[in-house]
Short mmCIF file of C-alpha atoms and ligand atoms in Angstrom, two decimals:
data_model
loop_
_atom_site.label_atom_id
_atom_site.label_comp_id
_atom_site.label_asym_id
_atom_site.label_seq_id
_atom_site.Cartn_x
_atom_site.Cartn_y
_atom_site.Cartn_z
CA MET J 1 -13.85 9.27 -10.54
CA SER J 2 -12.99 5.72 -9.43
CA GLN J 3 -15.18 3.97 -6.85
CA SER J 4 -13.81 3.76 -3.31
CA ARG J 5 -12.78 0.39 -1.87
CA LEU J 6 -12.57 -0.58 1.78
CA PRO J 7 -10.59 0.21 3.79
CA LEU J 8 -10.86 3.84 2.68
CA ARG J 9 -7.52 5.53 2.22
CA ILE J 10 -7.10 8.77 4.17
CA ALA J 11 -4.51 11.51 3.73
CA ILE J 12 -3.89 14.14 6.40
CA LEU J 13 -2.44 17.48 5.34
CA PHE J 14 -0.64 19.53 7.99
CA SER J 15 1.85 22.37 8.34
CA GLY J 16 3.00 22.46 11.97
CA ARG J 17 3.04 20.68 15.31
CA GLY J 18 0.37 18.19 14.22
CA SER J 19 -1.71 17.67 17.35
CA ASN J 20 -4.86 17.18 15.23
CA LEU J 21 -2.88 14.78 13.03
CA GLN J 22 -2.17 12.78 16.20
CA SER J 23 -5.78 12.70 17.35
CA LEU J 24 -6.92 11.61 13.87
CA ALA J 25 -4.20 8.94 13.65
CA ALA J 26 -5.32 7.52 17.02
CA TYR J 27 -8.94 7.41 15.87
CA ILE J 28 -8.14 5.80 12.50
CA ALA J 29 -6.05 3.12 14.26
CA GLY J 30 -9.22 1.94 16.05
CA GLU J 31 -10.34 -1.58 15.15
CA GLU J 32 -13.82 -0.73 13.89
CA VAL J 33 -12.72 2.12 11.63
CA PRO J 34 -13.10 1.20 7.91
CA ALA J 35 -10.10 3.32 6.92
CA GLU J 36 -6.33 3.47 6.97
CA LEU J 37 -4.00 6.43 7.29
CA ALA J 38 -2.30 6.05 3.92
CA LEU J 39 -0.40 9.33 3.83
CA ALA J 40 0.51 12.34 5.97
CA LEU J 41 1.69 15.25 3.90
CA SER J 42 3.24 18.53 4.99
CA ASN J 43 3.96 21.62 2.94
CA ARG J 44 6.76 22.50 5.38
CA PRO J 45 9.93 20.41 5.80
CA ASP J 46 10.26 21.63 9.41
CA ALA J 47 6.73 20.67 10.53
CA GLY J 48 6.82 19.17 14.02
CA GLY J 49 4.23 16.55 13.07
CA LEU J 50 6.78 14.81 10.81
CA ALA J 51 8.58 13.44 13.88
CA PHE J 52 5.34 11.88 15.09
CA CYS J 53 4.88 10.21 11.68
CA ALA J 54 8.42 8.82 11.74
CA ALA J 55 7.97 7.47 15.27
CA HIS J 56 4.66 5.78 14.38
CA ASN J 57 5.48 4.39 10.92
CA ILE J 58 2.99 6.69 9.21
CA PRO J 59 3.92 7.20 5.54
CA ALA J 60 4.85 10.87 5.30
CA GLN J 61 5.84 13.18 2.50
CA VAL J 62 6.80 16.82 2.19
CA ILE J 63 5.88 19.00 -0.76
CA ASP J 64 7.62 22.27 0.05
CA HIS J 65 5.40 25.06 -1.24
CA LYS J 66 8.46 27.33 -1.52
CA GLN J 67 9.64 25.23 -4.45
CA PHE J 68 6.65 26.40 -6.52
CA GLU J 69 6.21 29.85 -8.01
CA GLN J 70 2.48 29.48 -8.62
CA ARG J 71 -0.10 28.34 -6.11
CA ALA J 72 -1.76 26.29 -8.87
CA ASP J 73 1.50 24.38 -9.50
CA PHE J 74 1.79 23.41 -5.84
CA ASP J 75 -1.82 22.28 -5.83
CA ALA J 76 -1.28 20.24 -9.00
CA ALA J 77 1.68 18.46 -7.36
CA LEU J 78 -0.43 17.86 -4.26
CA HIS J 79 -3.29 16.46 -6.33
CA GLN J 80 -0.87 14.18 -8.17
CA GLN J 81 0.61 12.79 -4.93
CA LEU J 82 -2.83 12.16 -3.46
CA THR J 83 -3.98 10.45 -6.64
CA ASN J 84 -0.80 8.35 -6.85
CA ALA J 85 -1.40 7.19 -3.29
CA GLY J 86 -4.99 6.16 -4.12
CA ILE J 87 -6.45 8.55 -1.55
CA ASP J 88 -10.22 8.56 -1.01
CA LEU J 89 -10.54 11.30 1.61
CA VAL J 90 -8.31 14.25 2.57
CA CYS J 91 -8.29 15.83 6.05
CA CYS J 92 -6.68 19.24 6.43
CA ALA J 93 -5.43 19.42 10.02
CA GLY J 94 -3.64 22.69 10.64
CA PHE J 95 -2.76 22.91 6.94
CA MET J 96 -2.00 26.62 6.62
CA ARG J 97 -2.23 26.99 2.84
CA LEU J 98 -5.06 28.39 0.82
CA LEU J 99 -6.08 25.85 -1.81
CA THR J 100 -7.14 26.84 -5.32
CA ALA J 101 -10.77 26.51 -6.39
CA ASP J 102 -9.69 23.91 -8.96
CA PHE J 103 -8.11 21.70 -6.30
CA VAL J 104 -11.05 22.05 -3.92
CA SER J 105 -13.48 21.17 -6.73
CA GLN J 106 -11.44 18.07 -7.65
CA TRP J 107 -11.91 16.82 -4.07
CA HIS J 108 -15.52 17.91 -3.64
CA ASP J 109 -17.06 16.25 -0.55
CA ARG J 110 -13.78 14.35 -0.03
CA LEU J 111 -11.90 17.26 1.56
CA LEU J 112 -12.38 18.16 5.24
CA ASN J 113 -10.94 20.97 7.31
CA ILE J 114 -10.84 21.96 10.97
CA HIS J 115 -11.05 25.63 11.85
CA PRO J 116 -10.66 27.15 15.33
CA SER J 117 -13.94 29.08 15.48
CA LEU J 118 -17.67 28.52 15.38
CA LEU J 119 -18.04 29.07 11.64
CA PRO J 120 -19.27 31.19 9.97
CA ALA J 121 -17.83 33.42 12.71
CA TYR J 122 -14.14 34.34 12.50
CA LYS J 123 -12.98 32.92 9.20
CA GLY J 124 -9.24 33.42 8.64
CA LEU J 125 -6.48 33.94 11.20
CA ASN J 126 -6.22 35.07 14.86
CA THR J 127 -9.65 33.66 15.67
CA HIS J 128 -9.11 33.50 19.44
CA GLN J 129 -7.98 37.12 19.81
CA ARG J 130 -10.82 38.30 17.60
CA ALA J 131 -13.36 36.42 19.75
CA LEU J 132 -11.86 38.05 22.88
CA ASP J 133 -11.86 41.51 21.27
CA ASP J 134 -15.56 41.10 20.45
CA GLY J 135 -16.42 40.12 24.02
CA ALA J 136 -17.83 36.80 22.74
CA SER J 137 -19.28 34.59 25.48
CA GLU J 138 -18.73 31.38 23.47
CA HIS J 139 -16.07 30.20 21.07
CA GLY J 140 -15.07 26.83 19.66
CA CYS J 141 -14.14 24.86 16.59
CA SER J 142 -15.75 23.56 13.41
CA VAL J 143 -15.05 20.61 11.13
CA HIS J 144 -16.47 21.18 7.67
CA PHE J 145 -16.39 20.05 4.07
CA MET J 146 -14.24 22.50 2.14
CA ARG J 147 -15.56 24.70 -0.62
CA PRO J 148 -13.58 27.13 -2.80
CA GLU J 149 -14.20 30.14 -0.53
CA MET J 150 -11.84 30.25 2.48
CA ASP J 151 -13.22 28.51 5.60
CA ASP J 152 -16.52 27.92 3.82
CA GLY J 153 -18.59 24.76 3.37
CA PRO J 154 -21.10 22.52 5.15
CA VAL J 155 -20.32 22.07 8.85
CA ILE J 156 -20.16 18.46 10.08
CA VAL J 157 -19.37 18.98 13.78
CA GLN J 158 -18.97 22.02 16.02
CA ARG J 159 -17.86 21.99 19.65
CA LYS J 160 -18.21 25.02 21.93
CA VAL J 161 -16.27 26.34 24.90
CA PRO J 162 -17.14 29.23 27.22
CA VAL J 163 -14.96 32.34 27.05
CA LEU J 164 -13.77 33.08 30.60
CA ALA J 165 -13.23 36.54 32.08
CA ASP J 166 -9.49 36.05 32.52
CA ASP J 167 -8.87 34.33 29.16
CA THR J 168 -5.97 35.30 26.96
CA ALA J 169 -5.73 34.20 23.33
CA ASP J 170 -3.41 31.40 24.49
CA THR J 171 -5.66 30.03 27.25
CA LEU J 172 -8.67 30.20 24.96
CA ALA J 173 -6.74 28.49 22.14
CA ALA J 174 -5.73 25.67 24.50
CA ARG J 175 -9.35 25.13 25.61
CA VAL J 176 -10.53 25.11 21.98
CA LEU J 177 -7.73 22.72 20.96
CA GLN J 178 -8.93 20.15 23.49
CA GLN J 179 -12.30 20.23 21.75
CA GLU J 180 -10.67 20.05 18.29
CA HIS J 181 -9.13 16.72 19.30
CA ILE J 182 -12.64 15.39 20.00
CA ALA J 183 -14.45 17.12 17.14
CA TYR J 184 -12.27 15.94 14.26
CA PRO J 185 -12.55 12.21 15.06
CA GLU J 186 -16.31 12.70 15.58
CA ALA J 187 -16.67 14.32 12.17
CA LEU J 188 -14.46 11.76 10.46
CA ASP J 189 -16.55 8.99 12.00
CA ILE J 190 -19.72 10.50 10.50
CA VAL J 191 -18.15 10.91 7.04
CA LEU J 192 -16.51 7.46 7.02
CA LYS J 193 -19.73 5.69 7.98
CA LYS J 194 -21.43 7.30 5.00
CA MET J 195 -18.56 6.61 2.59
CA ALA J 196 -18.04 3.05 3.82
CA GLY J 197 -21.76 2.35 3.39
CA THR J 198 -21.55 3.49 -0.22
CA ALA J 199 -18.40 1.44 -0.86
CA GLU J 200 -20.02 -1.65 0.68
CA GLN J 201 -23.14 -1.27 -1.47
CA THR J 202 -20.98 -0.90 -4.58
CA ARG J 203 -19.13 -4.11 -3.71
CA GLN J 204 -22.43 -6.01 -3.41
CA ILE J 205 -23.76 -4.95 -6.82
C1 LIG X 301 -5.42 24.10 15.00
O1 LIG X 301 -5.89 24.93 16.02
C2 LIG X 301 -6.31 24.22 13.78
O2 LIG X 301 -7.66 24.39 14.07
C3 LIG X 301 -5.76 25.46 13.12
O3 LIG X 301 -4.36 25.33 13.26
C4 LIG X 301 -4.08 24.61 14.46
C5 LIG X 301 -3.16 23.47 14.12
O4 LIG X 301 -2.72 22.80 15.27
N1 LIG X 301 -6.13 25.55 11.75
C6 LIG X 301 -6.40 26.70 11.15
O5 LIG X 301 -6.29 27.79 11.69
C7 LIG X 301 -6.82 26.57 9.70
N2 LIG X 301 -7.45 27.77 9.25
P1 LIG X 301 -2.09 21.35 15.18
O6 LIG X 301 -0.94 21.44 14.18
O7 LIG X 301 -1.60 21.08 16.55
O8 LIG X 301 -3.16 20.42 14.74
#
């Protein structure tokens, strides 16, 4: 694998409205951040986040998963696009596709995800309703390195919220989402500092 150069090149993968894409883009635009947002990529042509990219001159692409019969073929096209764009680090931000073990292994420790639960609790979908159904007193979000198992891998940052007596899945989701917008930049900051340190040392050798 080629050595990273500064600024590190980040890709954000998303499927929908893209509020985490927006919070990450705002963080990456900060002056001290040793990275650039090189690519935003959606698997859905109708993803709301594409309008944000167009309005903010963020290079965006769509790879429509419906054009591929096999999951592995979609992932191969995705890997090719990321490689062509010289991407160092990939952030899944509301990217609602399962990725093959091959793809995840190719991006080992360079592939992050945000999940709306306190992992390892509530992997998968409908996390907020499941937390309510269980009578959980706390809920939250996790940013983690991805591993081949769904919603698995080392956690980088978690942020908690209380579950309130009158919460619905929607009110709880909104409270968690506010924390997601803090947690993902926090996690990216931790990962970038480590990666940038390595890239800087390599440059000095
Ligand atoms: C976020 O809540 C994110 O945690 C979740 O999708 C939402 C995307 O919102 N991701 C998952 O459930 C992945 N398993 P956004 O498009 O506004 O960022």
